[in-house]
Coordinates of C-alpha atoms in Angstrom, one line a residue:
Chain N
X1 CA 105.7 94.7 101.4
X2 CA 105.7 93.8 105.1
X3 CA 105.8 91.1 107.4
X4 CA 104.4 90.6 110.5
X5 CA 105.5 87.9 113.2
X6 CA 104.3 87.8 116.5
X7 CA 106.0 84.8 118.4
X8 CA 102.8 82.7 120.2
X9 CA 100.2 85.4 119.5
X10 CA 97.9 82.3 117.6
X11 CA 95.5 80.1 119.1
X12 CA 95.7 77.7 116.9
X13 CA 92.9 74.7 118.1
X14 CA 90.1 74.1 120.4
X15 CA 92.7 72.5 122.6
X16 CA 94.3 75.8 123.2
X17 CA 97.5 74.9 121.2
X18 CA 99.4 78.3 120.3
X19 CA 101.5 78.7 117.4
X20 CA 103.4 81.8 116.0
X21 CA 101.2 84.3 114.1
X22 CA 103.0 84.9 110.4
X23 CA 101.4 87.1 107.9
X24 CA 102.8 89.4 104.9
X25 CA 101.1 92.2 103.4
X26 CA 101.5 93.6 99.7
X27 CA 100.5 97.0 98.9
X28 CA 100.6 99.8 96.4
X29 CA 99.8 103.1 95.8
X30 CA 99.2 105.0 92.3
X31 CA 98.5 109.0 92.0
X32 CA 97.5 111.1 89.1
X33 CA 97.8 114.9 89.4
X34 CA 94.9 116.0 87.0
X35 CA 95.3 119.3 85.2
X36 CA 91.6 120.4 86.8
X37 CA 93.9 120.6 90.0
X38 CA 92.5 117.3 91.7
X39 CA 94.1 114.7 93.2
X40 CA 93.3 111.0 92.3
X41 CA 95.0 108.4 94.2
X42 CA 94.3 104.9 94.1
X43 CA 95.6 102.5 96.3
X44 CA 95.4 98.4 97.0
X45 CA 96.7 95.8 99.3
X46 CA 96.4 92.2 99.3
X47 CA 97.3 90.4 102.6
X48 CA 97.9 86.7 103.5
X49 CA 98.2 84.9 106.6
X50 CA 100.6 81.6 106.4
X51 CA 100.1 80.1 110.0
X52 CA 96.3 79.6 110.6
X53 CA 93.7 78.4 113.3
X54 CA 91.1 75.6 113.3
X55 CA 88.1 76.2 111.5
X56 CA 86.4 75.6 114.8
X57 CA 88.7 78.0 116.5
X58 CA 87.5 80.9 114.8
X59 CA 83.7 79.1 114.6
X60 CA 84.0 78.7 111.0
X61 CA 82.9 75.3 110.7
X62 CA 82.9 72.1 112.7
X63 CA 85.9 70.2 110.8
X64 CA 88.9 70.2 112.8
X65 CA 91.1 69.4 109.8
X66 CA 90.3 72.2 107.8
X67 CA 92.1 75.2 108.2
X68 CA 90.5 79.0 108.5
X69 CA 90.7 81.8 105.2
X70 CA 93.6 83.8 105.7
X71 CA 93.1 86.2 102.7
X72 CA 92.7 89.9 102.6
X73 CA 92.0 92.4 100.1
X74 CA 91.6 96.2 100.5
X75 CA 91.5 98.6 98.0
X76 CA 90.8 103.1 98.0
X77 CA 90.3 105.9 95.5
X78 CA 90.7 108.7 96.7
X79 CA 89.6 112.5 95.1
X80 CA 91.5 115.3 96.8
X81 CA 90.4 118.9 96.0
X82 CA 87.4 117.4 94.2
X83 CA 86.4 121.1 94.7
X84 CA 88.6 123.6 96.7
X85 CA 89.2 121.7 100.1
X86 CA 87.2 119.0 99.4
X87 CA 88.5 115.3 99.7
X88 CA 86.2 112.3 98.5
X89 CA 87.4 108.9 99.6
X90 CA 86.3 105.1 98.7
X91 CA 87.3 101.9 100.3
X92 CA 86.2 98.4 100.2
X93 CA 87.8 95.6 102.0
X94 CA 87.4 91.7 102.8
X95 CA 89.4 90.2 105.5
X96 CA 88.7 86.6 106.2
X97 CA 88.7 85.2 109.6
X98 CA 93.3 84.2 109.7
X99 CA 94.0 87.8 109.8
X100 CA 94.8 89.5 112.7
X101 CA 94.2 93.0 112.8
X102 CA 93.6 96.5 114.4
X103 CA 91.4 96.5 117.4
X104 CA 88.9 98.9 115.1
X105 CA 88.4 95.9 112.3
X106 CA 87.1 92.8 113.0
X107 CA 88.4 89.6 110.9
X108 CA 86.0 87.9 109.0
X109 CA 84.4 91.2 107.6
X110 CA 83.4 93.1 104.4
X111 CA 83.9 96.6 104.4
X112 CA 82.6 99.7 102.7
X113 CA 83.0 103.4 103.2
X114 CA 82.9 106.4 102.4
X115 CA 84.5 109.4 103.5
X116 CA 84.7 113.4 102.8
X117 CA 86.7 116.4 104.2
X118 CA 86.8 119.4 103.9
X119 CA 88.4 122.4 105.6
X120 CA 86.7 125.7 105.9
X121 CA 89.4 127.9 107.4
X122 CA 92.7 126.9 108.6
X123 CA 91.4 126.4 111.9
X124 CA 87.9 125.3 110.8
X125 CA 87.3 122.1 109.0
X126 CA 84.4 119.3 108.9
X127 CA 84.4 115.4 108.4
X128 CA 82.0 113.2 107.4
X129 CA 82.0 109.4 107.3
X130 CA 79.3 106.4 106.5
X131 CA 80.9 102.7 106.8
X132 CA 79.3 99.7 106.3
X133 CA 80.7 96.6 108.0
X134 CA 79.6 93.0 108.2
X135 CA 80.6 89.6 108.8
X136 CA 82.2 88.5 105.4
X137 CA 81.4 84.6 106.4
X138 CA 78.3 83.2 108.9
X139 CA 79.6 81.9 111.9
X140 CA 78.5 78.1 112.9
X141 CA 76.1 78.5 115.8
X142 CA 74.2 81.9 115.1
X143 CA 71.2 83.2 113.7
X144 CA 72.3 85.6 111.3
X145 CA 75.2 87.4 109.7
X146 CA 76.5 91.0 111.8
X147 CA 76.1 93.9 110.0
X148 CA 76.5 97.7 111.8
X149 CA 76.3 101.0 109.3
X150 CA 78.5 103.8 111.1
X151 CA 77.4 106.9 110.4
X152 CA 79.4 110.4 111.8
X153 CA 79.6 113.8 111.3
X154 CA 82.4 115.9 113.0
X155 CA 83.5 119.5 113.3
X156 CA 87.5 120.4 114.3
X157 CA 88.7 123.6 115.5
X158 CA 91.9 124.4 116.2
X159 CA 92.1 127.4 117.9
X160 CA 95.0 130.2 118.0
Chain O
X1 CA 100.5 111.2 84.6
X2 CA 102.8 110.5 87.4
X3 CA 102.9 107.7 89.6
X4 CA 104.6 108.0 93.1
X5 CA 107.0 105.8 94.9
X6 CA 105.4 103.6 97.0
X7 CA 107.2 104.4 100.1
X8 CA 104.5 104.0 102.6
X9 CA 104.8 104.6 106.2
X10 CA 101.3 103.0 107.2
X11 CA 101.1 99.6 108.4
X12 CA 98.8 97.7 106.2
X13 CA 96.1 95.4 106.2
X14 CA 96.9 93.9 109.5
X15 CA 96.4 97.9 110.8
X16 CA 93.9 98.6 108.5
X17 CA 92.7 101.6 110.6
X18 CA 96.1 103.2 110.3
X19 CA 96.2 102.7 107.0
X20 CA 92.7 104.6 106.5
X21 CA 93.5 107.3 108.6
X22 CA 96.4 108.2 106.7
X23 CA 94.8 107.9 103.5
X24 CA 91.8 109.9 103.7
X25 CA 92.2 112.7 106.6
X26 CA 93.8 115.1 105.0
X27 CA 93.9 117.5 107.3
X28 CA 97.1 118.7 109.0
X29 CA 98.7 116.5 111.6
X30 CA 100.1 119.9 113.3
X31 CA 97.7 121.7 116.1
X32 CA 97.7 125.1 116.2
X33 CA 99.6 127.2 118.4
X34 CA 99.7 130.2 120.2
X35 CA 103.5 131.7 121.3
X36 CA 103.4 132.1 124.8
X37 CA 106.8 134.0 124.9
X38 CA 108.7 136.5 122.6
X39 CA 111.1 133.8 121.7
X40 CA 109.0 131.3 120.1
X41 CA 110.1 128.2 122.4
X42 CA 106.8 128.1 124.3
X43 CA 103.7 127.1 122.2
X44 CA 100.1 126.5 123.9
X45 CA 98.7 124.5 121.5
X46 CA 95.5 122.5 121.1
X47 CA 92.0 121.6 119.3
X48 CA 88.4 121.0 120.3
X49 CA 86.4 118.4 118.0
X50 CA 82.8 117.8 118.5
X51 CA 80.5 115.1 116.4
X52 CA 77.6 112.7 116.0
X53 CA 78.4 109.2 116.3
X54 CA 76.1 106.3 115.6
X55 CA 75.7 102.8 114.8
X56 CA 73.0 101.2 113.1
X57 CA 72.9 97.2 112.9
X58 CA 71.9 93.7 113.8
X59 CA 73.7 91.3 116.2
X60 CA 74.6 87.6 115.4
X61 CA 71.9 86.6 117.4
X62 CA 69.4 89.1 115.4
X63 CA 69.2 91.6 118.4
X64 CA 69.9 95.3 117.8
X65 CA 73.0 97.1 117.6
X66 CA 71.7 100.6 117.6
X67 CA 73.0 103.9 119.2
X68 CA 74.0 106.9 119.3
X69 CA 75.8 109.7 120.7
X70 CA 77.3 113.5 120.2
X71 CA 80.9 113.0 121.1
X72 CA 83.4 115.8 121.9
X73 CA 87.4 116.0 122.6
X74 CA 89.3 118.6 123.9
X75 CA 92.8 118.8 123.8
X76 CA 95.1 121.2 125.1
X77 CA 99.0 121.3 125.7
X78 CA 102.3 122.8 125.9
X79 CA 105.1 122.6 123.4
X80 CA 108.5 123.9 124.5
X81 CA 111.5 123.8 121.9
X82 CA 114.6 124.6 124.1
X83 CA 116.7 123.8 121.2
X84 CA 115.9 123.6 117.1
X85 CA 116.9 120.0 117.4
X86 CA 114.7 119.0 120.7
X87 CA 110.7 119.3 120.9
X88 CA 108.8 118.2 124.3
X89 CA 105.1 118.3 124.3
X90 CA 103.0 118.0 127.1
X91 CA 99.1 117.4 126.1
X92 CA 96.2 116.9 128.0
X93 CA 93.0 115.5 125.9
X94 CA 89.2 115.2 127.8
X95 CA 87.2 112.9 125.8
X96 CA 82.8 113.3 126.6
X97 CA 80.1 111.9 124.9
X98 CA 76.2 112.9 125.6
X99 CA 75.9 109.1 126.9
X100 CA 78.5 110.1 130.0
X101 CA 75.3 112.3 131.3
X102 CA 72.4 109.8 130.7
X103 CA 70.4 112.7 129.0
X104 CA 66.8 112.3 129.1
X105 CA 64.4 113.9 127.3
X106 CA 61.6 113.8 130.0
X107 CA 61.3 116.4 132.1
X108 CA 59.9 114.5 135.2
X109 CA 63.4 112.6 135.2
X110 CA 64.6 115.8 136.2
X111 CA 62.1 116.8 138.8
X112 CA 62.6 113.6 140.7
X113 CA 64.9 114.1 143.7
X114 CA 68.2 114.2 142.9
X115 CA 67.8 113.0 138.9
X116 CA 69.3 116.1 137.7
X117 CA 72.1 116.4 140.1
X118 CA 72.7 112.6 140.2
X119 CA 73.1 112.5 136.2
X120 CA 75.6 115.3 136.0
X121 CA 77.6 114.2 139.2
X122 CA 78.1 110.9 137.5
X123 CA 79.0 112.6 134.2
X124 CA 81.3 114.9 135.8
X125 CA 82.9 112.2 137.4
X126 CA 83.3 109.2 134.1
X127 CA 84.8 113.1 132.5
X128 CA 87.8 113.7 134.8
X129 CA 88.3 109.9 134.4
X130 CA 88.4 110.4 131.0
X131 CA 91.7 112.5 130.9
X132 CA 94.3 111.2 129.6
X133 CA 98.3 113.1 129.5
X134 CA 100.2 112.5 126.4
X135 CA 104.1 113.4 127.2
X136 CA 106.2 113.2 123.8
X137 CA 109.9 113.9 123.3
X138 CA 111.2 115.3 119.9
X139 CA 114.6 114.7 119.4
X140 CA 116.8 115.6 115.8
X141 CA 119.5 114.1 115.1
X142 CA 122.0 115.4 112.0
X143 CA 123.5 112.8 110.1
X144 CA 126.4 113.5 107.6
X145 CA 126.4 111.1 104.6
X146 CA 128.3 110.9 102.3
X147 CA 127.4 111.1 98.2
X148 CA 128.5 107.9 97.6
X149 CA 126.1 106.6 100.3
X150 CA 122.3 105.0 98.8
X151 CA 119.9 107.0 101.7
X152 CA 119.9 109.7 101.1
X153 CA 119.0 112.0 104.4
X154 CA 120.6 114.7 106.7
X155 CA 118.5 113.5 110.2
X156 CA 117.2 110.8 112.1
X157 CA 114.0 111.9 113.8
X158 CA 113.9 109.6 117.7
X159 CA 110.6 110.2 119.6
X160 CA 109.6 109.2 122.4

């Protein structure tokens, strides 16, 4: 479990009133060794943020009185050595717009991905990646849900 | 089956990224290395990583979101372990991407005056911006505990 304070790091309304940003985070992590030699791990979190904005902070709605969602839910399965030096991964996630996070996620968003790996050589190995990510709720004011698909493809060498 | 502790050194939802790094890149954190004395105190070490990047999506405001690019990153350093117990790495990393250079498939870009020269000048130049000098001190510390004592661990790792 964690918990995360940051002293004034939350605007809270339209007015610019700042508050303290609070938020705790519950997460787990099962693995079964299979006797085919793979790896299956499976892991989940569920986070929640106690001090929130404004609806209309976050443009969520136009009701001042009405706090924002400060939910979160990831969970991953993950398949290592699905065959030799190959790693499959899952994940899906929904973050609604309370939690703070990364500078590489958005809040508000709904996630999906999937990810492989696999090394060649020690020096030589390959990564591939397709992630879906959207805006979990409509913001008041715009035409349309954001949606991006991130595709990639990368090759590492390391050399000697 | 098994199930593991769930000691977890990631930070969670509120750094999802981290959190998804660690899961699903299973490839070794260590570089490789190449002894650049007899006495196995001075490493050159380094990688190179090259990829396609893209993104595929809609705006709020229903516009597109599209590109993409080949990315590369070099890295190269110096490790130097005076001591067993002390590590200090110097690295440098160059980060490119095939957008730096304004690549253009038509030819009579080129031929204009100066296209060619203009396009890789300005490359060159957003590339030696680009570096960036990663400095990192390793420093072991043995710790005598005694059997009584609930952690159970003989060093405390301080980097800086």
């Amino acid at each position: 479990m964690d918990v995360i304070y940051s002293p004034d790091a939350l605007i809270k309304t339209m007015d610019g009133e700042r508050g303290d940003y609070m938020a705790a985070t519950v997460k787990t992590q099962l693995g079964w060794d299979l006797p085919s030699g793979r790896t299956l791990l499976w892991g989940g979190e569920i986070a929640y943020s106690f001090n929130r904005p404004d609806e209309t902070v976050v443009r969520m709605g136009t009701n001042d009185d009405k706090k924002a969602g400060g939910l979160g839910f990831q969970s991953n399965l993950s398949i290592q050595n699905l065959f030799e030096g190959h790693n499959l991964g899952f994940i899906v996630a929904i973050l609604e717009p309370s939690l703070l996070t990364s500078s590489d996620y958005w809040n508000n968003i709904l996630l999906f991905e999937i990810r492989h790996t696999v090394r060649f050589t020690g020096r030589l190995s390959a990564e591939t990646r397709l992630r879906y990510r959207g805006d979990h709720q409509k913001l008041s004011g715009v035409d349309q849900k954001r949606w991006q698909i991130f595709p990639y493809a990368r090759l590492t060498y390391r050399f000697r | 089956m098994k199930i593991r502790s769930v000691i977890s050194s990631y930070t969670g939802l509120c750094h999802s990224a981290s959190l998804i790094l660690i899961l699903f890149i299973n490839t070794p954190v260590l570089n490789a290395q190449i002894p650049l004395t007899d006495n196995d105190k001075l490493f050159l070490t380094g990688d190179i990583r090259t990829g396609y990047f893209g993104i595929i999506g809609e705006n709020r405001d229903g516009s597109s979101a599209d590109f993409h690019e080949i990315r590369n990153r070099s890295r190269i350093g110096i490790r130097y372990t005076p001591h067993q117990r002390v590590t200090l790495q110097v690295r440098y990393a160059l980060r490119v991407n095939s957008r730096d250079f304004e690549l253009k498939c038509s030819l009579l870009s080129y031929l204009q005056p100066g296209g060619m020269l203009t396009s890789l000048y300005s490359g060159i130049t957003k590339m030696l911006r680009a570096i960036r000098t990663g400095v990192r001190l390793i420093w072991i510390i043995p710790i005598h505990h005694t059997h009584s004592s609930p952690i159970s661990a003989d060093h405390i790792m301080i980097t800086l």
